PDB file of N, CA and C in Angstrom:
ATOM      1  N   UNK A   8     -22.744   6.888 -15.870  1.00 51.00           N
ATOM      2  CA  UNK A   8     -22.368   5.263 -16.055  1.00 51.00           C
ATOM      3  C   UNK A   8     -20.781   5.794 -15.879  1.00 51.00           C
ATOM      4  N   UNK A   9     -20.311   4.577 -15.271  1.00 72.00           N
ATOM      5  CA  UNK A   9     -19.257   4.379 -14.942  1.00 72.00           C
ATOM      6  C   UNK A   9     -17.913   3.458 -15.636  1.00 72.00           C
ATOM      7  N   UNK A  10     -16.802   3.928 -16.372  1.00 81.00           N
ATOM      8  CA  UNK A  10     -16.117   3.384 -17.054  1.00 81.00           C
ATOM      9  C   UNK A  10     -16.141   1.599 -16.676  1.00 81.00           C
ATOM     10  N   UNK A  11     -15.843   1.647 -15.553  1.00 86.00           N
ATOM     11  CA  UNK A  11     -15.979   0.132 -15.391  1.00 86.00           C
ATOM     12  C   UNK A  11     -16.785  -0.431 -15.905  1.00 86.00           C
ATOM     13  N   UNK A  12     -18.276  -0.188 -15.542  1.00 86.00           N
ATOM     14  CA  UNK A  12     -19.328  -0.650 -16.191  1.00 86.00           C
ATOM     15  C   UNK A  12     -19.742  -0.576 -17.788  1.00 86.00           C
ATOM     16  N   UNK A  13     -18.867   0.672 -18.327  1.00 86.00           N
ATOM     17  CA  UNK A  13     -18.848   0.783 -19.834  1.00 86.00           C
ATOM     18  C   UNK A  13     -17.732  -0.280 -20.271  1.00 86.00           C
ATOM     19  N   UNK A  14     -17.078  -0.813 -20.111  1.00 87.00           N
ATOM     20  CA  UNK A  14     -16.024  -1.381 -20.447  1.00 87.00           C
ATOM     21  C   UNK A  14     -15.988  -3.143 -19.925  1.00 87.00           C
ATOM     22  N   UNK A  15     -16.332  -3.486 -19.066  1.00 88.00           N
ATOM     23  CA  UNK A  15     -16.650  -4.384 -18.440  1.00 88.00           C
ATOM     24  C   UNK A  15     -17.738  -5.547 -19.372  1.00 88.00           C
ATOM     25  N   UNK A  16     -18.547  -4.582 -20.516  1.00 90.00           N
ATOM     26  CA  UNK A  16     -19.352  -5.718 -21.299  1.00 90.00           C
ATOM     27  C   UNK A  16     -18.196  -5.419 -22.640  1.00 90.00           C
ATOM     28  N   UNK A  17     -17.381  -5.082 -22.639  1.00 90.00           N
ATOM     29  CA  UNK A  17     -16.127  -5.264 -23.960  1.00 90.00           C
ATOM     30  C   UNK A  17     -14.969  -5.799 -23.459  1.00 90.00           C
ATOM     31  N   UNK A  18     -15.244  -7.305 -23.064  1.00 91.00           N
ATOM     32  CA  UNK A  18     -14.031  -7.978 -23.090  1.00 91.00           C
ATOM     33  C   UNK A  18     -12.644  -8.177 -23.721  1.00 91.00           C
ATOM     34  N   UNK A  19     -12.588  -7.082 -25.200  1.00 91.00           N
ATOM     35  CA  UNK A  19     -11.642  -6.989 -25.768  1.00 91.00           C
ATOM     36  C   UNK A  19     -11.156  -5.618 -25.492  1.00 91.00           C
ATOM     37  N   UNK A  20     -11.342  -5.023 -25.285  1.00 89.00           N
ATOM     38  CA  UNK A  20     -11.299  -3.549 -24.776  1.00 89.00           C
ATOM     39  C   UNK A  20     -10.906  -3.376 -23.447  1.00 89.00           C
ATOM     40  N   UNK A  21     -11.383  -4.171 -22.214  1.00 90.00           N
ATOM     41  CA  UNK A  21     -11.100  -4.638 -21.047  1.00 90.00           C
ATOM     42  C   UNK A  21      -9.788  -4.942 -20.959  1.00 90.00           C
ATOM     43  N   UNK A  22      -9.571  -6.013 -21.797  1.00 90.00           N
ATOM     44  CA  UNK A  22      -8.177  -6.738 -21.532  1.00 90.00           C
ATOM     45  C   UNK A  22      -7.111  -5.473 -21.998  1.00 90.00           C
ATOM     46  N   UNK A  23      -7.629  -4.994 -23.005  1.00 88.00           N
ATOM     47  CA  UNK A  23      -6.258  -3.739 -23.665  1.00 88.00           C
ATOM     48  C   UNK A  23      -6.418  -3.125 -22.619  1.00 88.00           C
ATOM     49  N   UNK A  24      -7.048  -2.568 -22.039  1.00 87.00           N
ATOM     50  CA  UNK A  24      -7.096  -1.047 -21.363  1.00 87.00           C
ATOM     51  C   UNK A  24      -6.615  -1.698 -20.097  1.00 87.00           C
ATOM     52  N   UNK A  25      -6.594  -2.782 -19.021  1.00 90.00           N
ATOM     53  CA  UNK A  25      -5.999  -3.149 -17.634  1.00 90.00           C
ATOM     54  C   UNK A  25      -4.665  -3.933 -17.916  1.00 90.00           C
ATOM     55  N   UNK A  26      -5.129  -4.819 -18.794  1.00 91.00           N
ATOM     56  CA  UNK A  26      -4.270  -6.225 -18.861  1.00 91.00           C
ATOM     57  C   UNK A  26      -4.957  -7.308 -17.927  1.00 91.00           C
ATOM     58  N   UNK A  27      -6.060  -7.125 -18.176  1.00 93.00           N
ATOM     59  CA  UNK A  27      -6.709  -8.430 -17.109  1.00 93.00           C
ATOM     60  C   UNK A  27      -7.649  -8.695 -17.787  1.00 93.00           C
ATOM     61  N   UNK A  28      -8.676  -9.689 -17.625  1.00 94.00           N
ATOM     62  CA  UNK A  28      -9.312 -10.479 -18.322  1.00 94.00           C
ATOM     63  C   UNK A  28     -10.547  -9.924 -16.947  1.00 94.00           C
ATOM     64  N   UNK A  29     -11.761  -9.866 -17.513  1.00 93.00           N
ATOM     65  CA  UNK A  29     -13.162  -9.432 -16.249  1.00 93.00           C
ATOM     66  C   UNK A  29     -12.822 -10.608 -15.321  1.00 93.00           C
ATOM     67  N   UNK A  30     -12.803 -11.493 -15.788  1.00 95.00           N
ATOM     68  CA  UNK A  30     -12.923 -12.887 -14.313  1.00 95.00           C
ATOM     69  C   UNK A  30     -11.504 -12.394 -13.588  1.00 95.00           C
ATOM     70  N   UNK A  31     -10.510 -12.399 -14.124  1.00 96.00           N
ATOM     71  CA  UNK A  31      -9.290 -12.121 -13.105  1.00 96.00           C
ATOM     72  C   UNK A  31      -9.518 -10.580 -12.612  1.00 96.00           C
ATOM     73  N   UNK A  32      -9.842  -9.638 -13.076  1.00 96.00           N
ATOM     74  CA  UNK A  32     -10.305  -8.404 -12.255  1.00 96.00           C
ATOM     75  C   UNK A  32     -11.261  -8.667 -11.049  1.00 96.00           C
ATOM     76  N   UNK A  33     -12.088  -9.588 -11.440  1.00 96.00           N
ATOM     77  CA  UNK A  33     -13.038  -9.572 -10.186  1.00 96.00           C
ATOM     78  C   UNK A  33     -12.747 -10.675  -8.964  1.00 96.00           C
ATOM     79  N   UNK A  34     -11.833 -11.461  -9.446  1.00 97.00           N
ATOM     80  CA  UNK A  34     -11.101 -12.130  -8.319  1.00 97.00           C
ATOM     81  C   UNK A  34     -10.019 -10.905  -7.621  1.00 97.00           C
ATOM     82  N   UNK A  35      -9.618 -10.165  -8.080  1.00 96.00           N
ATOM     83  CA  UNK A  35      -9.133  -8.895  -7.693  1.00 96.00           C
ATOM     84  C   UNK A  35      -9.773  -7.897  -7.054  1.00 96.00           C
ATOM     85  N   UNK A  36     -10.972  -7.721  -6.641  1.00 96.00           N
ATOM     86  CA  UNK A  36     -11.648  -6.212  -6.302  1.00 96.00           C
ATOM     87  C   UNK A  36     -11.631  -6.816  -5.237  1.00 96.00           C
ATOM     88  N   UNK A  37     -12.130  -7.973  -4.251  1.00 97.00           N
ATOM     89  CA  UNK A  37     -11.844  -7.927  -2.870  1.00 97.00           C
ATOM     90  C   UNK A  37     -10.914  -7.384  -2.310  1.00 97.00           C
ATOM     91  N   UNK A  38     -10.051  -8.206  -2.933  1.00 97.00           N
ATOM     92  CA  UNK A  38      -8.357  -8.290  -2.108  1.00 97.00           C
ATOM     93  C   UNK A  38      -8.225  -6.774  -2.559  1.00 97.00           C
ATOM     94  N   UNK A  39      -8.484  -5.991  -2.868  1.00 94.00           N
ATOM     95  CA  UNK A  39      -8.272  -4.414  -3.652  1.00 94.00           C
ATOM     96  C   UNK A  39      -8.852  -3.575  -2.472  1.00 94.00           C
ATOM     97  N   UNK A  40     -10.383  -4.312  -2.099  1.00 95.00           N
ATOM     98  CA  UNK A  40     -11.176  -3.153  -1.791  1.00 95.00           C
ATOM     99  C   UNK A  40     -10.948  -3.392  -0.458  1.00 95.00           C
ATOM    100  N   UNK A  41     -10.539  -4.479   0.252  1.00 95.00           N
ATOM    101  CA  UNK A  41     -10.042  -4.648   1.558  1.00 95.00           C
ATOM    102  C   UNK A  41      -9.039  -3.398   2.524  1.00 95.00           C
ATOM    103  N   UNK A  42      -7.747  -4.020   1.290  1.00 94.00           N
ATOM    104  CA  UNK A  42      -6.946  -3.148   1.279  1.00 94.00           C
ATOM    105  C   UNK A  42      -6.718  -2.062   1.228  1.00 94.00           C
ATOM    106  N   UNK A  43      -7.407  -1.722  -0.199  1.00 89.00           N
ATOM    107  CA  UNK A  43      -7.895   0.302  -0.267  1.00 89.00           C
ATOM    108  C   UNK A  43      -8.367   0.511   1.102  1.00 89.00           C
ATOM    109  N   UNK A  44      -9.886  -0.236   1.698  1.00 89.00           N
ATOM    110  CA  UNK A  44     -10.980   0.473   2.822  1.00 89.00           C
ATOM    111  C   UNK A  44      -9.349   0.645   4.106  1.00 89.00           C
ATOM    112  N   UNK A  45      -8.857  -0.490   4.222  1.00 89.00           N
ATOM    113  CA  UNK A  45      -7.916   0.121   5.509  1.00 89.00           C
ATOM    114  C   UNK A  45      -6.893   0.681   5.634  1.00 89.00           C
ATOM    115  N   UNK A  46      -5.948   0.900   4.281  1.00 88.00           N
ATOM    116  CA  UNK A  46      -5.792   2.205   4.215  1.00 88.00           C
ATOM    117  C   UNK A  46      -6.278   3.478   3.747  1.00 88.00           C
ATOM    118  N   UNK A  47      -7.228   3.521   3.315  1.00 84.00           N
ATOM    119  CA  UNK A  47      -7.718   5.302   3.557  1.00 84.00           C
ATOM    120  C   UNK A  47      -7.885   5.661   4.598  1.00 84.00           C
ATOM    121  N   UNK A  48      -8.492   4.156   5.854  1.00 86.00           N
ATOM    122  CA  UNK A  48      -9.021   5.176   7.045  1.00 86.00           C
ATOM    123  C   UNK A  48      -7.602   5.475   7.616  1.00 86.00           C
ATOM    124  N   UNK A  49      -6.659   5.607   7.195  1.00 85.00           N
ATOM    125  CA  UNK A  49      -5.339   5.727   7.602  1.00 85.00           C
ATOM    126  C   UNK A  49      -4.647   7.209   7.386  1.00 85.00           C
ATOM    127  N   UNK A  50      -4.803   7.082   5.874  1.00 85.00           N
ATOM    128  CA  UNK A  50      -4.428   8.260   4.883  1.00 85.00           C
ATOM    129  C   UNK A  50      -4.901   8.440   4.219  1.00 85.00           C
ATOM    130  N   UNK A  51      -4.228   9.729   3.790  1.00 79.00           N
ATOM    131  CA  UNK A  51      -4.873  11.014   2.951  1.00 79.00           C
ATOM    132  C   UNK A  51      -5.378  10.011   1.509  1.00 79.00           C
ATOM    133  N   UNK A  52      -5.696  10.927   0.060  1.00 74.00           N
ATOM    134  CA  UNK A  52      -4.954  10.400  -0.729  1.00 74.00           C
ATOM    135  C   UNK A  52      -3.628  10.870  -1.221  1.00 74.00           C
ATOM    136  N   UNK A  53      -3.134  11.929  -0.683  1.00 77.00           N
ATOM    137  CA  UNK A  53      -2.085  12.917  -0.933  1.00 77.00           C
ATOM    138  C   UNK A  53      -0.711  11.831  -0.338  1.00 77.00           C
ATOM    139  N   UNK A  54      -1.066  10.301   0.538  1.00 76.00           N
ATOM    140  CA  UNK A  54      -0.412   9.896   0.984  1.00 76.00           C
ATOM    141  C   UNK A  54       0.273  10.460   2.634  1.00 76.00           C
ATOM    142  N   UNK A  55      -0.539  11.301   2.739  1.00 83.00           N
ATOM    143  CA  UNK A  55      -0.175  11.629   4.486  1.00 83.00           C
ATOM    144  C   UNK A  55      -1.266  11.209   5.336  1.00 83.00           C
ATOM    145  N   UNK A  56      -0.655  10.975   6.281  1.00 82.00           N
ATOM    146  CA  UNK A  56      -1.909  10.536   7.855  1.00 82.00           C
ATOM    147  C   UNK A  56      -3.108  11.746   7.558  1.00 82.00           C
ATOM    148  N   UNK A  57      -4.340  11.012   7.700  1.00 80.00           N
ATOM    149  CA  UNK A  57      -5.693  11.114   7.972  1.00 80.00           C
ATOM    150  C   UNK A  57      -5.554  11.792   9.687  1.00 80.00           C
ATOM    151  N   UNK A  58      -6.541  13.004   9.285  1.00 80.00           N
ATOM    152  CA  UNK A  58      -6.508  13.683  10.213  1.00 80.00           C
ATOM    153  C   UNK A  58      -7.732  13.333  10.869  1.00 80.00           C
ATOM    154  N   UNK A  59      -8.736  13.874  11.571  1.00 81.00           N
ATOM    155  CA  UNK A  59     -10.078  14.071  12.256  1.00 81.00           C
ATOM    156  C   UNK A  59     -11.308  13.273  11.231  1.00 81.00           C
ATOM    157  N   UNK A  60     -11.101  13.903   9.889  1.00 78.00           N
ATOM    158  CA  UNK A  60     -12.636  13.673   9.179  1.00 78.00           C
ATOM    159  C   UNK A  60     -11.774  12.474   8.484  1.00 78.00           C
ATOM    160  N   UNK A  61     -13.476  11.547   8.491  1.00 76.00           N
ATOM    161  CA  UNK A  61     -13.477  10.155   7.575  1.00 76.00           C
ATOM    162  C   UNK A  61     -13.296  10.983   6.067  1.00 76.00           C
ATOM    163  N   UNK A  62     -12.972   9.834   5.436  1.00 76.00           N
ATOM    164  CA  UNK A  62     -12.934   9.544   4.452  1.00 76.00           C
ATOM    165  C   UNK A  62     -14.703   9.089   3.812  1.00 76.00           C
ATOM    166  N   UNK A  63     -14.744   9.576   2.847  1.00 74.00           N
ATOM    167  CA  UNK A  63     -15.900  10.061   1.848  1.00 74.00           C
ATOM    168  C   UNK A  63     -16.072   9.780   0.593  1.00 74.00           C
ATOM    169  N   UNK A  64     -16.662   9.497  -0.168  1.00 76.00           N
ATOM    170  CA  UNK A  64     -17.259   9.536  -1.588  1.00 76.00           C
ATOM    171  C   UNK A  64     -17.842  10.355  -1.798  1.00 76.00           C
ATOM    172  N   UNK A  65     -17.563  11.126  -2.886  1.00 76.00           N
ATOM    173  CA  UNK A  65     -18.053  12.812  -2.868  1.00 76.00           C
ATOM    174  C   UNK A  65     -19.586  12.366  -4.054  1.00 76.00           C
ATOM    175  N   UNK A  66     -20.558  12.500  -4.077  1.00 81.00           N
ATOM    176  CA  UNK A  66     -21.709  12.037  -4.573  1.00 81.00           C
ATOM    177  C   UNK A  66     -21.317  12.167  -6.667  1.00 81.00           C
ATOM    178  N   UNK A  67     -20.389  13.421  -6.697  1.00 82.00           N
ATOM    179  CA  UNK A  67     -20.205  13.643  -7.990  1.00 82.00           C
ATOM    180  C   UNK A  67     -18.968  13.109  -8.519  1.00 82.00           C
ATOM    181  N   UNK A  68     -18.262  12.196  -7.298  1.00 81.00           N
ATOM    182  CA  UNK A  68     -17.019  11.681  -7.548  1.00 81.00           C
ATOM    183  C   UNK A  68     -16.677  10.927  -9.110  1.00 81.00           C
ATOM    184  N   UNK A  69     -15.657  11.286  -9.621  1.00 84.00           N
ATOM    185  CA  UNK A  69     -15.283  10.290 -11.500  1.00 84.00           C
ATOM    186  C   UNK A  69     -15.229   8.666 -10.985  1.00 84.00           C
ATOM    187  N   UNK A  70     -15.097   8.755  -9.802  1.00 84.00           N
ATOM    188  CA  UNK A  70     -14.673   7.603  -9.259  1.00 84.00           C
ATOM    189  C   UNK A  70     -15.641   6.672  -8.483  1.00 84.00           C
ATOM    190  N   UNK A  71     -16.467   6.787  -8.450  1.00 87.00           N
ATOM    191  CA  UNK A  71     -17.363   6.242  -7.579  1.00 87.00           C
ATOM    192  C   UNK A  71     -17.554   5.472  -7.116  1.00 87.00           C
ATOM    193  N   UNK A  72     -17.263   4.222  -7.228  1.00 90.00           N
ATOM    194  CA  UNK A  72     -17.436   2.700  -6.645  1.00 90.00           C
ATOM    195  C   UNK A  72     -15.358   1.922  -6.800  1.00 90.00           C
ATOM    196  N   UNK A  73     -15.405   1.542  -5.450  1.00 92.00           N
ATOM    197  CA  UNK A  73     -14.296   0.107  -5.927  1.00 92.00           C
ATOM    198  C   UNK A  73     -13.793  -0.497  -6.863  1.00 92.00           C
ATOM    199  N   UNK A  74     -14.720  -0.878  -7.891  1.00 94.00           N
ATOM    200  CA  UNK A  74     -14.309  -1.215  -9.307  1.00 94.00           C
ATOM    201  C   UNK A  74     -13.867  -0.141 -10.231  1.00 94.00           C
ATOM    202  N   UNK A  75     -14.232   1.089 -10.051  1.00 91.00           N
ATOM    203  CA  UNK A  75     -14.128   2.039 -10.552  1.00 91.00           C
ATOM    204  C   UNK A  75     -12.653   2.731 -10.373  1.00 91.00           C
ATOM    205  N   UNK A  76     -12.058   2.790  -9.266  1.00 90.00           N
ATOM    206  CA  UNK A  76     -11.283   2.730  -8.543  1.00 90.00           C
ATOM    207  C   UNK A  76      -9.897   2.406  -8.926  1.00 90.00           C
ATOM    208  N   UNK A  77     -10.130   0.552  -9.144  1.00 94.00           N
ATOM    209  CA  UNK A  77      -9.480  -0.550  -9.256  1.00 94.00           C
ATOM    210  C   UNK A  77      -9.509  -0.200 -10.678  1.00 94.00           C
ATOM    211  N   UNK A  78     -10.010  -0.381 -11.338  1.00 92.00           N
ATOM    212  CA  UNK A  78      -9.979  -0.131 -13.551  1.00 92.00           C
ATOM    213  C   UNK A  78      -9.387   0.985 -13.773  1.00 92.00           C
ATOM    214  N   UNK A  79      -9.495   2.665 -12.761  1.00 90.00           N
ATOM    215  CA  UNK A  79      -8.369   3.325 -13.028  1.00 90.00           C
ATOM    216  C   UNK A  79      -6.769   3.410 -12.771  1.00 90.00           C
ATOM    217  N   UNK A  80      -6.655   2.326 -11.576  1.00 89.00           N
ATOM    218  CA  UNK A  80      -5.459   2.020 -10.900  1.00 89.00           C
ATOM    219  C   UNK A  80      -5.102   1.487 -12.140  1.00 89.00           C
ATOM    220  N   UNK A  81      -5.576   0.534 -12.838  1.00 92.00           N
ATOM    221  CA  UNK A  81      -5.175  -0.830 -13.473  1.00 92.00           C
ATOM    222  C   UNK A  81      -4.716  -0.343 -14.809  1.00 92.00           C
ATOM    223  N   UNK A  82      -5.530   0.556 -15.331  1.00 89.00           N
ATOM    224  CA  UNK A  82      -5.279   1.537 -16.678  1.00 89.00           C
ATOM    225  C   UNK A  82      -4.015   2.397 -16.529  1.00 89.00           C
ATOM    226  N   UNK A  83      -4.041   2.956 -15.641  1.00 86.00           N
ATOM    227  CA  UNK A  83      -3.261   4.009 -15.537  1.00 86.00           C
ATOM    228  C   UNK A  83      -1.754   3.204 -15.367  1.00 86.00           C
ATOM    229  N   UNK A  84      -1.400   2.171 -14.229  1.00 87.00           N
ATOM    230  CA  UNK A  84      -0.128   1.323 -14.514  1.00 87.00           C
ATOM    231  C   UNK A  84       0.203   0.164 -16.101  1.00 87.00           C
ATOM    232  N   UNK A  85      -0.586  -0.078 -16.425  1.00 86.00           N
ATOM    233  CA  UNK A  85      -0.526  -0.205 -17.860  1.00 86.00           C
ATOM    234  C   UNK A  85      -0.329   0.932 -18.696  1.00 86.00           C
ATOM    235  N   UNK A  86      -1.036   2.133 -18.972  1.00 81.00           N
ATOM    236  CA  UNK A  86      -0.374   3.116 -19.771  1.00 81.00           C
ATOM    237  C   UNK A  86       1.275   3.000 -19.295  1.00 81.00           C
ATOM    238  N   UNK A  87       0.889   3.207 -18.077  1.00 78.00           N
ATOM    239  CA  UNK A  87       3.046   3.684 -17.992  1.00 78.00           C
ATOM    240  C   UNK A  87       3.824   2.418 -18.218  1.00 78.00           C
ATOM    241  N   UNK A  88       3.408   1.395 -18.333  1.00 76.00           N
ATOM    242  CA  UNK A  88       4.264   0.324 -18.328  1.00 76.00           C
ATOM    243  C   UNK A  88       4.631  -0.177 -19.416  1.00 76.00           C
ATOM    244  N   UNK A  89       4.065   0.666 -21.081  1.00 70.00           N
ATOM    245  CA  UNK A  89       4.024   0.149 -21.717  1.00 70.00           C
ATOM    246  C   UNK A  89       4.714   1.501 -22.697  1.00 70.00           C
ATOM    247  N   UNK A  90       4.710   3.077 -22.079  1.00 65.00           N
ATOM    248  CA  UNK A  90       5.441   3.808 -22.679  1.00 65.00           C
ATOM    249  C   UNK A  90       6.349   4.480 -21.431  1.00 65.00           C
ATOM    250  N   UNK A  91       6.894   3.904 -20.759  1.00 55.00           N
ATOM    251  CA  UNK A  91       7.972   4.299 -19.737  1.00 55.00           C
ATOM    252  C   UNK A  91       8.698   5.396 -20.243  1.00 55.00           C
ATOM    253  N   UNK A  92       9.443   5.369 -20.945  1.00 50.00           N
ATOM    254  CA  UNK A  92      10.055   6.626 -21.423  1.00 50.00           C
ATOM    255  C   UNK A  92       9.543   8.015 -21.696  1.00 50.00           C
ATOM    256  N   UNK A  93       7.934   7.718 -21.851  1.00 49.00           N
ATOM    257  CA  UNK A  93       7.454   9.172 -22.213  1.00 49.00           C
ATOM    258  C   UNK A  93       7.539  10.374 -21.095  1.00 49.00           C
ATOM    259  N   UNK A  94       7.600   9.954 -19.502  1.00 49.00           N
ATOM    260  CA  UNK A  94       7.607  11.033 -18.746  1.00 49.00           C
ATOM    261  C   UNK A  94       9.125  11.848 -19.011  1.00 49.00           C
ATOM    262  N   UNK A  95      10.047  10.938 -19.374  1.00 48.00           N
ATOM    263  CA  UNK A  95      11.283  11.415 -19.372  1.00 48.00           C
ATOM    264  C   UNK A  95      11.798  12.006 -20.577  1.00 48.00           C
ATOM    265  N   UNK A  96      11.157  11.806 -21.471  1.00 44.00           N
ATOM    266  CA  UNK A  96      11.073  11.840 -23.027  1.00 44.00           C
ATOM    267  C   UNK A  96      10.676  13.886 -22.768  1.00 44.00           C
ATOM    268  N   UNK A  97       9.633  13.425 -22.220  1.00 42.00           N
ATOM    269  CA  UNK A  97       8.237  15.052 -22.310  1.00 42.00           C
ATOM    270  C   UNK A  97       9.254  16.295 -22.111  1.00 42.00           C
ATOM    271  N   UNK A  98       9.617  17.208 -22.853  1.00 40.00           N
ATOM    272  CA  UNK A  98      10.362  18.699 -22.026  1.00 40.00           C
ATOM    273  C   UNK A  98       9.237  19.332 -21.219  1.00 40.00           C
ATOM    274  N   UNK A  99       9.246  19.993 -20.561  1.00 47.00           N
ATOM    275  CA  UNK A  99       9.068  20.953 -19.573  1.00 47.00           C
ATOM    276  C   UNK A  99       8.419  21.769 -20.182  1.00 47.00           C
ATOM    277  N   UNK A 100       6.832  22.384 -20.674  1.00 39.00           N
ATOM    278  CA  UNK A 100       6.905  23.538 -21.015  1.00 39.00           C
ATOM    279  C   UNK A 100       6.563  24.489 -20.214  1.00 39.00           C
ATOM    280  N   UNK A 101       6.043  25.770 -20.576  1.00 46.00           N
ATOM    281  CA  UNK A 101       6.017  27.001 -20.303  1.00 46.00           C
ATOM    282  C   UNK A 101       4.661  26.966 -20.152  1.00 46.00           C
ATOM    283  N   UNK A 102       3.887  27.482 -18.997  1.00 49.00           N
ATOM    284  CA  UNK A 102       2.731  27.761 -19.159  1.00 49.00           C
ATOM    285  C   UNK A 102       2.025  28.545 -20.317  1.00 49.00           C
ATOM    286  N   UNK A 103       3.255  29.713 -20.567  1.00 47.00           N
ATOM    287  CA  UNK A 103       2.346  30.552 -21.819  1.00 47.00           C
ATOM    288  C   UNK A 103       2.506  30.079 -22.975  1.00 47.00           C
ATOM    289  N   UNK A 104       3.762  29.096 -23.593  1.00 41.00           N
ATOM    290  CA  UNK A 104       3.971  28.429 -24.575  1.00 41.00           C
ATOM    291  C   UNK A 104       2.759  27.844 -24.936  1.00 41.00           C
ATOM    292  N   UNK A 105       2.055  26.707 -23.327  1.00 44.00           N
ATOM    293  CA  UNK A 105       1.142  25.567 -23.642  1.00 44.00           C
ATOM    294  C   UNK A 105      -0.329  26.367 -24.001  1.00 44.00           C
ATOM    295  N   UNK A 106      -0.748  27.432 -23.328  1.00 49.00           N
ATOM    296  CA  UNK A 106      -1.842  28.358 -23.776  1.00 49.00           C
ATOM    297  C   UNK A 106      -1.654  29.254 -25.220  1.00 49.00           C
ATOM    298  N   UNK A 107      -0.470  29.167 -25.849  1.00 46.00           N
ATOM    299  CA  UNK A 107      -0.469  29.333 -27.287  1.00 46.00           C
ATOM    300  C   UNK A 107      -0.007  28.652 -27.817  1.00 46.00           C
ATOM    301  N   UNK A 108      -0.306  26.967 -27.822  1.00 46.00           N
ATOM    302  CA  UNK A 108      -0.098  26.318 -28.123  1.00 46.00           C
ATOM    303  C   UNK A 108       1.361  25.740 -29.127  1.00 46.00           C
ATOM    304  N   UNK A 109       1.925  25.908 -28.672  1.00 42.00           N
ATOM    305  CA  UNK A 109       3.369  26.205 -28.883  1.00 42.00           C
ATOM    306  C   UNK A 109       4.031  25.047 -28.087  1.00 42.00           C
ATOM    307  N   UNK A 110       4.595  24.159 -28.446  1.00 43.00           N
ATOM    308  CA  UNK A 110       5.728  23.119 -28.081  1.00 43.00           C
ATOM    309  C   UNK A 110       6.895  23.178 -27.464  1.00 43.00           C
ATOM    310  N   UNK A 111       7.362  22.767 -26.647  1.00 42.00           N
ATOM    311  CA  UNK A 111       8.930  22.938 -26.560  1.00 42.00           C
ATOM    312  C   UNK A 111       9.796  22.548 -27.711  1.00 42.00           C
ATOM    313  N   UNK A 112       9.319  21.670 -28.304  1.00 42.00           N
ATOM    314  CA  UNK A 112      10.209  21.297 -29.179  1.00 42.00           C
ATOM    315  C   UNK A 112      10.436  21.809 -30.617  1.00 42.00           C
ATOM    316  N   UNK A 113       9.299  22.387 -30.641  1.00 40.00           N
ATOM    317  CA  UNK A 113       9.825  23.265 -31.811  1.00 40.00           C
ATOM    318  C   UNK A 113      10.406  24.602 -31.752  1.00 40.00           C
ATOM    319  N   UNK A 114      10.447  25.373 -30.667  1.00 40.00           N
ATOM    320  CA  UNK A 114      11.128  26.281 -30.184  1.00 40.00           C
ATOM    321  C   UNK A 114      13.084  25.997 -30.561  1.00 40.00           C
ATOM    322  N   UNK A 115      13.861  26.773 -31.111  1.00 37.00           N
ATOM    323  CA  UNK A 115      15.249  26.874 -31.004  1.00 37.00           C
ATOM    324  C   UNK A 115      15.600  27.705 -31.057  1.00 37.00           C
TER     325      UNK A 115
END
């Protein structure tokens, strides 16, 4: 089941995750769908021009519907707004340190 469907039935959690009520989300969805469809015709997800291959949603896609895509984007944007300094304060970790469970701040 999609994350959108999981949270669409929970208005308090939906608002907390996206910053939008379900009614506001539903009003935004057709506009997002139109613009997303037009954009994806000409661009890849990596923001590069699309070649000959047309866009298609894979069967096992984690974001199978347009509502799931919008839900993910709104949730991601809200999370970044609420913690704007997180990426700046987070130190760069060495891969070997991460594998061993050592955080960069603990090393002196």
